[in-house]
C-alpha cells in the first residue's frame, strides 16, 4: 500500500483524471443520491480500491447490506482509511488515507450484526471494484501464483502482499497454447496471412513491410501477438526478407522440412509458420544463424526491447 498522504494533487490535476461526479464527491465531499450507486446491491468477491488513487480500501468480505442506499462495510483494510470529525461535530468523515479523497461517513453502535458494530457508509462513486483472482484470505500474507491461461499466449504472475497485489505478464508457455481451427484462423487473418502462417506460404522477396526496416522495438506473431524477435537481433541479410540472428527465448520452434533440406521456424504459441532458419552462412552475428521471416507473419511494436526480457 502507498504511504498515507503520499498522493497529493492540485484541484486542476484531480479534475484532469476524475469525472465531474467523482471530483464533486471525492474532492468536494459530495454525496451520491441513495440507492443509485453501482455498488449498493453488489456482492462479488474482490477488493474495493479508491477511484482517485487505486489504494485498496475495503475487502468484499467486510461488505454488508445495511439497507441505507449506499455500500456499507464493517471495517476498512488496516491503515487505508482516516477519520475526521465533521465541522459541525455530528458525523465522522472517512477518507482515503493515501490521497485524502472523501469516501463517506462512519457510524457506530447502530446495532447491525457485524463484528465491529460500525458502518462505513461509502459512496459507490469513490470506489473501484477489482474482482479477486483467488481467495481474499491470501491478501493477508505474501503469496505468488502462476496463472496459465489456456488459449491465451500469456502467463500471469500474481503476487498478493499485504492487501495489495501486482500482476506480471511473463513469457508464453513454450508449448502451443493457441489452437484454432482453419475456419477460426480464416476469420482473424487476412487471406495473405492465412496462406503464409497456416499454409506455410512465402511472400515475394523484397516486398515485405519489414524487409528494410530497422526501428527499435519488438516483432510479434501476427496470429497470436506473442513477442518473437527484438529489433536488436535484426540485421540486413540482403536476402529480401527480414533476418534475425535469434528469437526471444522459447518463442520459436524449429522442425525439419519434410524434404529434410531446410529447418522451418514457427511461433511456439500458435504454431504459425514464420519462415526458415539457416546456419553457418558466415554473417557476422553472434549466432551465425539467420531467421528468415516473412514480414506478413509479424507485426511491429515500437517498445524498448529491454522491457521484454
Ligand atoms: Zn485515494
Ligand atoms: Zn503465434
mmCIF file of C-alpha atoms in Angstrom, residues 15-294:
data_model
loop_
_atom_site.group_PDB
_atom_site.id
_atom_site.type_symbol
_atom_site.label_atom_id
_atom_site.label_comp_id
_atom_site.label_asym_id
_atom_site.label_seq_id
_atom_site.Cartn_x
_atom_site.Cartn_y
_atom_site.Cartn_z
ATOM 1 C CA UNK A 15 -10.156 17.455 -12.446
ATOM 2 C CA UNK A 16 -7.993 16.099 -15.248
ATOM 3 C CA UNK A 17 -8.254 12.488 -14.077
ATOM 4 C CA UNK A 18 -11.656 12.383 -12.349
ATOM 5 C CA UNK A 19 -15.114 12.684 -13.845
ATOM 6 C CA UNK A 20 -17.122 15.725 -12.657
ATOM 7 C CA UNK A 21 -19.163 13.410 -10.403
ATOM 8 C CA UNK A 22 -16.035 11.788 -8.962
ATOM 9 C CA UNK A 23 -14.496 15.228 -8.375
ATOM 10 C CA UNK A 24 -17.629 16.501 -6.638
ATOM 11 C CA UNK A 25 -17.695 13.545 -4.248
ATOM 12 C CA UNK A 26 -14.002 12.775 -3.669
ATOM 13 C CA UNK A 27 -12.631 16.308 -3.620
ATOM 14 C CA UNK A 28 -15.663 18.398 -2.618
ATOM 15 C CA UNK A 29 -17.179 15.931 -0.113
ATOM 16 C CA UNK A 30 -20.330 15.401 -2.132
ATOM 17 C CA UNK A 31 -22.786 12.545 -1.621
ATOM 18 C CA UNK A 32 -24.311 10.376 -4.306
ATOM 19 C CA UNK A 33 -28.070 10.009 -4.381
ATOM 20 C CA UNK A 34 -29.052 6.981 -2.201
ATOM 21 C CA UNK A 35 -29.909 3.761 -3.988
ATOM 22 C CA UNK A 36 -28.286 4.851 -7.241
ATOM 23 C CA UNK A 37 -24.675 3.749 -6.753
ATOM 24 C CA UNK A 38 -23.036 0.994 -8.753
ATOM 25 C CA UNK A 39 -22.022 -0.972 -5.636
ATOM 26 C CA UNK A 40 -25.133 -0.645 -3.445
ATOM 27 C CA UNK A 41 -26.526 -4.041 -4.381
ATOM 28 C CA UNK A 42 -23.317 -5.724 -5.410
ATOM 29 C CA UNK A 43 -21.758 -8.710 -3.684
ATOM 30 C CA UNK A 44 -18.946 -10.034 -5.856
ATOM 31 C CA UNK A 45 -15.751 -11.259 -4.226
ATOM 32 C CA UNK A 46 -12.865 -8.857 -4.522
ATOM 33 C CA UNK A 47 -11.334 -5.635 -3.300
ATOM 34 C CA UNK A 48 -12.678 -2.088 -3.474
ATOM 35 C CA UNK A 49 -9.981 0.465 -4.219
ATOM 36 C CA UNK A 50 -10.006 4.257 -4.159
ATOM 37 C CA UNK A 51 -11.136 5.578 -7.537
ATOM 38 C CA UNK A 52 -8.766 8.515 -7.101
ATOM 39 C CA UNK A 53 -5.509 6.722 -6.357
ATOM 40 C CA UNK A 54 -6.226 2.958 -6.590
ATOM 41 C CA UNK A 55 -5.262 2.305 -2.963
ATOM 42 C CA UNK A 56 -7.114 -0.819 -1.709
ATOM 43 C CA UNK A 57 -9.729 0.283 0.848
ATOM 44 C CA UNK A 58 -12.220 -2.493 1.592
ATOM 45 C CA UNK A 59 -12.454 -6.243 1.139
ATOM 46 C CA UNK A 60 -15.745 -7.625 -0.124
ATOM 47 C CA UNK A 61 -15.799 -9.909 2.935
ATOM 48 C CA UNK A 62 -16.444 -6.829 5.103
ATOM 49 C CA UNK A 63 -19.345 -5.549 2.983
ATOM 50 C CA UNK A 64 -22.875 -5.991 4.270
ATOM 51 C CA UNK A 65 -26.335 -4.938 3.261
ATOM 52 C CA UNK A 66 -27.326 -2.080 5.553
ATOM 53 C CA UNK A 67 -30.383 -1.132 3.528
ATOM 54 C CA UNK A 68 -29.342 2.512 3.599
ATOM 55 C CA UNK A 69 -28.836 3.042 -0.131
ATOM 56 C CA UNK A 70 -25.046 3.205 -0.050
ATOM 57 C CA UNK A 71 -22.395 0.470 0.098
ATOM 58 C CA UNK A 72 -21.715 -0.469 3.734
ATOM 59 C CA UNK A 73 -18.596 -2.066 5.185
ATOM 60 C CA UNK A 74 -17.946 -3.010 8.792
ATOM 61 C CA UNK A 75 -14.222 -2.279 8.551
ATOM 62 C CA UNK A 76 -11.572 -0.944 6.199
ATOM 63 C CA UNK A 77 -8.300 -2.521 5.204
ATOM 64 C CA UNK A 78 -5.841 -1.709 8.035
ATOM 65 C CA UNK A 79 -4.337 1.755 7.610
ATOM 66 C CA UNK A 80 -6.333 2.536 4.464
ATOM 67 C CA UNK A 81 -8.984 4.824 5.976
ATOM 68 C CA UNK A 82 -8.644 8.014 8.003
ATOM 69 C CA UNK A 83 -11.403 9.533 10.157
ATOM 70 C CA UNK A 84 -12.142 13.183 10.861
ATOM 71 C CA UNK A 85 -15.000 14.742 12.765
ATOM 72 C CA UNK A 86 -17.225 16.903 10.557
ATOM 73 C CA UNK A 87 -17.036 20.662 11.330
ATOM 74 C CA UNK A 88 -20.469 20.512 12.946
ATOM 75 C CA UNK A 89 -19.291 17.660 15.209
ATOM 76 C CA UNK A 90 -22.223 15.423 14.303
ATOM 77 C CA UNK A 91 -20.667 12.873 11.990
ATOM 78 C CA UNK A 92 -17.268 11.285 11.351
ATOM 79 C CA UNK A 93 -15.985 11.644 7.819
ATOM 80 C CA UNK A 94 -13.924 8.831 6.318
ATOM 81 C CA UNK A 95 -11.247 9.437 3.707
ATOM 82 C CA UNK A 96 -8.738 7.504 1.673
ATOM 83 C CA UNK A 97 -5.539 7.628 3.747
ATOM 84 C CA UNK A 98 -3.407 7.737 0.617
ATOM 85 C CA UNK A 99 -4.957 10.609 -1.361
ATOM 86 C CA UNK A 100 -7.356 12.161 1.150
ATOM 87 C CA UNK A 101 -10.340 11.508 -1.116
ATOM 88 C CA UNK A 102 -13.748 11.731 0.572
ATOM 89 C CA UNK A 103 -15.406 8.317 0.911
ATOM 90 C CA UNK A 104 -18.405 8.957 3.159
ATOM 91 C CA UNK A 105 -19.029 8.670 6.908
ATOM 92 C CA UNK A 106 -18.674 6.018 9.586
ATOM 93 C CA UNK A 107 -21.428 5.301 12.109
ATOM 94 C CA UNK A 108 -21.075 3.314 15.334
ATOM 95 C CA UNK A 109 -23.446 1.385 17.524
ATOM 96 C CA UNK A 110 -26.401 1.171 15.153
ATOM 97 C CA UNK A 111 -26.952 -2.463 16.101
ATOM 98 C CA UNK A 112 -26.020 -4.137 12.829
ATOM 99 C CA UNK A 113 -24.958 -7.721 13.395
ATOM 100 C CA UNK A 114 -21.334 -7.290 12.315
ATOM 101 C CA UNK A 115 -18.010 -7.910 14.099
ATOM 102 C CA UNK A 116 -17.383 -4.189 14.696
ATOM 103 C CA UNK A 117 -20.853 -2.663 15.009
ATOM 104 C CA UNK A 118 -19.584 0.055 12.690
ATOM 105 C CA UNK A 119 -21.000 1.042 9.333
ATOM 106 C CA UNK A 120 -18.687 2.646 6.802
ATOM 107 C CA UNK A 121 -21.218 4.359 4.571
ATOM 108 C CA UNK A 122 -19.311 4.867 1.327
ATOM 109 C CA UNK A 123 -20.202 6.481 -1.986
ATOM 110 C CA UNK A 124 -20.026 3.994 -4.863
ATOM 111 C CA UNK A 125 -18.508 6.802 -6.910
ATOM 112 C CA UNK A 126 -15.481 6.859 -4.594
ATOM 113 C CA UNK A 127 -14.785 3.180 -5.170
ATOM 114 C CA UNK A 128 -13.473 0.976 -7.908
ATOM 115 C CA UNK A 129 -14.004 -2.767 -7.587
ATOM 116 C CA UNK A 130 -11.381 -5.331 -8.593
ATOM 117 C CA UNK A 131 -12.530 -8.961 -8.702
ATOM 118 C CA UNK A 132 -10.493 -11.429 -6.702
ATOM 119 C CA UNK A 133 -8.208 -13.739 -8.629
ATOM 120 C CA UNK A 134 -8.138 -16.082 -5.671
ATOM 121 C CA UNK A 135 -9.461 -16.309 -2.150
ATOM 122 C CA UNK A 136 -9.205 -12.989 -0.362
ATOM 123 C CA UNK A 137 -7.638 -14.639 2.655
ATOM 124 C CA UNK A 138 -4.475 -14.718 0.598
ATOM 125 C CA UNK A 139 -4.319 -10.936 0.827
ATOM 126 C CA UNK A 140 -3.177 -11.306 4.410
ATOM 127 C CA UNK A 141 0.208 -12.665 3.526
ATOM 128 C CA UNK A 142 2.566 -12.635 0.616
ATOM 129 C CA UNK A 143 1.981 -15.331 -1.950
ATOM 130 C CA UNK A 144 2.675 -15.661 -5.625
ATOM 131 C CA UNK A 145 0.542 -17.527 -8.094
ATOM 132 C CA UNK A 146 1.420 -18.522 -11.608
ATOM 133 C CA UNK A 147 -1.771 -18.491 -13.620
ATOM 134 C CA UNK A 148 -1.601 -20.100 -17.038
ATOM 135 C CA UNK A 149 -4.478 -19.070 -19.206
ATOM 136 C CA UNK A 150 -5.026 -21.663 -21.886
ATOM 137 C CA UNK A 151 -5.795 -20.290 -25.332
ATOM 138 C CA UNK A 152 -4.045 -17.029 -24.472
ATOM 139 C CA UNK A 153 -0.320 -16.681 -25.094
ATOM 140 C CA UNK A 154 0.264 -15.350 -21.619
ATOM 141 C CA UNK A 155 1.070 -16.446 -18.157
ATOM 142 C CA UNK A 156 0.210 -14.149 -15.302
ATOM 143 C CA UNK A 157 2.413 -13.962 -12.261
ATOM 144 C CA UNK A 158 0.222 -12.597 -9.494
ATOM 145 C CA UNK A 159 1.689 -11.552 -6.161
ATOM 146 C CA UNK A 160 -0.514 -10.732 -3.199
ATOM 147 C CA UNK A 161 1.188 -8.860 -0.422
ATOM 148 C CA UNK A 162 -0.467 -7.065 2.493
ATOM 149 C CA UNK A 163 -3.672 -6.291 0.678
ATOM 150 C CA UNK A 164 -2.036 -5.069 -2.487
ATOM 151 C CA UNK A 165 -1.214 -7.142 -5.485
ATOM 152 C CA UNK A 166 0.811 -6.957 -8.625
ATOM 153 C CA UNK A 167 0.434 -8.780 -11.893
ATOM 154 C CA UNK A 168 3.364 -9.545 -14.144
ATOM 155 C CA UNK A 169 2.914 -10.965 -17.609
ATOM 156 C CA UNK A 170 5.673 -13.414 -18.335
ATOM 157 C CA UNK A 171 6.730 -15.190 -21.499
ATOM 158 C CA UNK A 172 4.407 -17.515 -23.232
ATOM 159 C CA UNK A 173 4.160 -21.124 -22.230
ATOM 160 C CA UNK A 174 6.604 -22.866 -24.583
ATOM 161 C CA UNK A 175 4.030 -25.454 -25.586
ATOM 162 C CA UNK A 176 1.497 -24.485 -28.181
ATOM 163 C CA UNK A 177 -1.346 -22.846 -26.266
ATOM 164 C CA UNK A 178 -3.296 -21.113 -29.017
ATOM 165 C CA UNK A 179 -5.212 -23.631 -31.049
ATOM 166 C CA UNK A 180 -7.821 -22.685 -33.607
ATOM 167 C CA UNK A 181 -9.493 -24.467 -36.451
ATOM 168 C CA UNK A 182 -8.848 -23.408 -40.035
ATOM 169 C CA UNK A 183 -12.146 -21.579 -40.080
ATOM 170 C CA UNK A 184 -11.302 -19.704 -36.890
ATOM 171 C CA UNK A 185 -7.937 -18.695 -38.345
ATOM 172 C CA UNK A 186 -9.563 -17.548 -41.582
ATOM 173 C CA UNK A 187 -11.863 -15.341 -39.529
ATOM 174 C CA UNK A 188 -8.987 -13.477 -37.846
ATOM 175 C CA UNK A 189 -6.322 -13.489 -40.577
ATOM 176 C CA UNK A 190 -6.237 -11.860 -43.998
ATOM 177 C CA UNK A 191 -6.053 -14.295 -46.958
ATOM 178 C CA UNK A 192 -2.330 -13.472 -47.324
ATOM 179 C CA UNK A 193 -1.688 -14.027 -43.615
ATOM 180 C CA UNK A 194 -3.625 -17.304 -43.694
ATOM 181 C CA UNK A 195 -1.692 -18.555 -46.691
ATOM 182 C CA UNK A 196 1.684 -17.824 -45.067
ATOM 183 C CA UNK A 197 1.012 -18.587 -41.382
ATOM 184 C CA UNK A 198 -1.274 -21.590 -41.755
ATOM 185 C CA UNK A 199 -0.337 -22.976 -45.187
ATOM 186 C CA UNK A 200 3.409 -22.275 -44.976
ATOM 187 C CA UNK A 201 3.443 -19.830 -47.870
ATOM 188 C CA UNK A 202 6.297 -17.428 -48.641
ATOM 189 C CA UNK A 203 5.991 -13.761 -49.540
ATOM 190 C CA UNK A 204 7.729 -12.497 -52.672
ATOM 191 C CA UNK A 205 11.261 -11.416 -51.685
ATOM 192 C CA UNK A 206 11.865 -7.693 -51.346
ATOM 193 C CA UNK A 207 8.168 -6.885 -50.981
ATOM 194 C CA UNK A 208 7.663 -7.264 -47.223
ATOM 195 C CA UNK A 209 6.905 -4.383 -44.918
ATOM 196 C CA UNK A 210 9.799 -5.195 -42.559
ATOM 197 C CA UNK A 211 12.491 -6.197 -45.053
ATOM 198 C CA UNK A 212 14.268 -2.837 -44.882
ATOM 199 C CA UNK A 213 13.013 -1.677 -41.517
ATOM 200 C CA UNK A 214 15.276 -1.003 -38.571
ATOM 201 C CA UNK A 215 13.298 0.817 -35.905
ATOM 202 C CA UNK A 216 13.693 -0.112 -32.261
ATOM 203 C CA UNK A 217 11.008 -2.372 -30.851
ATOM 204 C CA UNK A 218 9.546 -5.838 -30.778
ATOM 205 C CA UNK A 219 8.252 -8.033 -33.574
ATOM 206 C CA UNK A 220 5.305 -10.194 -32.538
ATOM 207 C CA UNK A 221 3.389 -13.035 -34.151
ATOM 208 C CA UNK A 222 0.580 -11.633 -36.298
ATOM 209 C CA UNK A 223 -1.549 -14.658 -35.423
ATOM 210 C CA UNK A 224 -1.402 -14.631 -31.627
ATOM 211 C CA UNK A 225 0.531 -11.443 -30.638
ATOM 212 C CA UNK A 226 3.299 -13.379 -28.884
ATOM 213 C CA UNK A 227 6.587 -11.423 -28.899
ATOM 214 C CA UNK A 228 9.052 -13.256 -31.168
ATOM 215 C CA UNK A 229 12.048 -11.066 -32.013
ATOM 216 C CA UNK A 230 13.750 -7.976 -30.652
ATOM 217 C CA UNK A 231 14.843 -5.319 -33.144
ATOM 218 C CA UNK A 232 18.334 -5.576 -31.649
ATOM 219 C CA UNK A 233 18.658 -9.054 -33.196
ATOM 220 C CA UNK A 234 17.572 -7.900 -36.673
ATOM 221 C CA UNK A 235 20.188 -7.490 -39.361
ATOM 222 C CA UNK A 236 20.297 -6.693 -43.052
ATOM 223 C CA UNK A 237 20.990 -10.012 -44.765
ATOM 224 C CA UNK A 238 20.221 -8.689 -48.230
ATOM 225 C CA UNK A 239 18.022 -11.699 -48.936
ATOM 226 C CA UNK A 240 14.721 -9.861 -49.388
ATOM 227 C CA UNK A 241 13.131 -10.968 -46.114
ATOM 228 C CA UNK A 242 13.539 -9.737 -42.534
ATOM 229 C CA UNK A 243 16.502 -11.508 -40.910
ATOM 230 C CA UNK A 244 17.127 -12.044 -37.210
ATOM 231 C CA UNK A 245 20.073 -13.796 -35.601
ATOM 232 C CA UNK A 246 17.985 -15.115 -32.699
ATOM 233 C CA UNK A 247 14.444 -15.285 -31.370
ATOM 234 C CA UNK A 248 13.164 -14.460 -27.915
ATOM 235 C CA UNK A 249 13.768 -17.401 -25.545
ATOM 236 C CA UNK A 250 11.148 -20.097 -26.002
ATOM 237 C CA UNK A 251 9.231 -18.141 -28.637
ATOM 238 C CA UNK A 252 10.334 -20.029 -31.759
ATOM 239 C CA UNK A 253 10.003 -23.729 -32.617
ATOM 240 C CA UNK A 254 12.122 -25.470 -35.241
ATOM 241 C CA UNK A 255 11.326 -28.519 -37.316
ATOM 242 C CA UNK A 256 12.977 -30.007 -40.412
ATOM 243 C CA UNK A 257 11.007 -29.586 -43.634
ATOM 244 C CA UNK A 258 9.556 -32.864 -44.986
ATOM 245 C CA UNK A 259 12.287 -32.941 -47.633
ATOM 246 C CA UNK A 260 14.943 -32.578 -44.899
ATOM 247 C CA UNK A 261 16.667 -29.687 -46.665
ATOM 248 C CA UNK A 262 15.608 -26.742 -44.570
ATOM 249 C CA UNK A 263 14.567 -26.062 -40.968
ATOM 250 C CA UNK A 264 11.174 -24.445 -40.624
ATOM 251 C CA UNK A 265 10.557 -21.933 -37.814
ATOM 252 C CA UNK A 266 7.131 -21.463 -36.265
ATOM 253 C CA UNK A 267 5.584 -19.427 -33.475
ATOM 254 C CA UNK A 268 5.822 -21.633 -30.360
ATOM 255 C CA UNK A 269 2.444 -20.461 -29.130
ATOM 256 C CA UNK A 270 0.133 -20.733 -32.149
ATOM 257 C CA UNK A 271 2.366 -22.812 -34.412
ATOM 258 C CA UNK A 272 2.087 -20.194 -37.169
ATOM 259 C CA UNK A 273 4.655 -20.501 -39.973
ATOM 260 C CA UNK A 274 7.309 -17.775 -39.806
ATOM 261 C CA UNK A 275 9.924 -18.901 -42.328
ATOM 262 C CA UNK A 276 13.153 -20.883 -42.096
ATOM 263 C CA UNK A 277 16.381 -20.713 -40.126
ATOM 264 C CA UNK A 278 19.733 -21.073 -41.845
ATOM 265 C CA UNK A 279 23.034 -21.776 -40.098
ATOM 266 C CA UNK A 280 26.669 -21.148 -40.899
ATOM 267 C CA UNK A 281 26.216 -18.724 -43.779
ATOM 268 C CA UNK A 282 29.039 -16.563 -42.448
ATOM 269 C CA UNK A 283 27.098 -13.483 -41.390
ATOM 270 C CA UNK A 284 28.913 -11.530 -38.725
ATOM 271 C CA UNK A 285 26.337 -12.027 -35.988
ATOM 272 C CA UNK A 286 26.621 -13.559 -32.502
ATOM 273 C CA UNK A 287 24.898 -16.807 -33.536
ATOM 274 C CA UNK A 288 25.797 -17.217 -37.217
ATOM 275 C CA UNK A 289 22.157 -18.065 -37.745
ATOM 276 C CA UNK A 290 19.664 -16.307 -39.980
ATOM 277 C CA UNK A 291 15.987 -16.490 -39.110
ATOM 278 C CA UNK A 292 14.471 -15.696 -42.474
ATOM 279 C CA UNK A 293 10.972 -14.481 -41.592
ATOM 280 C CA UNK A 294 8.012 -13.377 -43.676
#
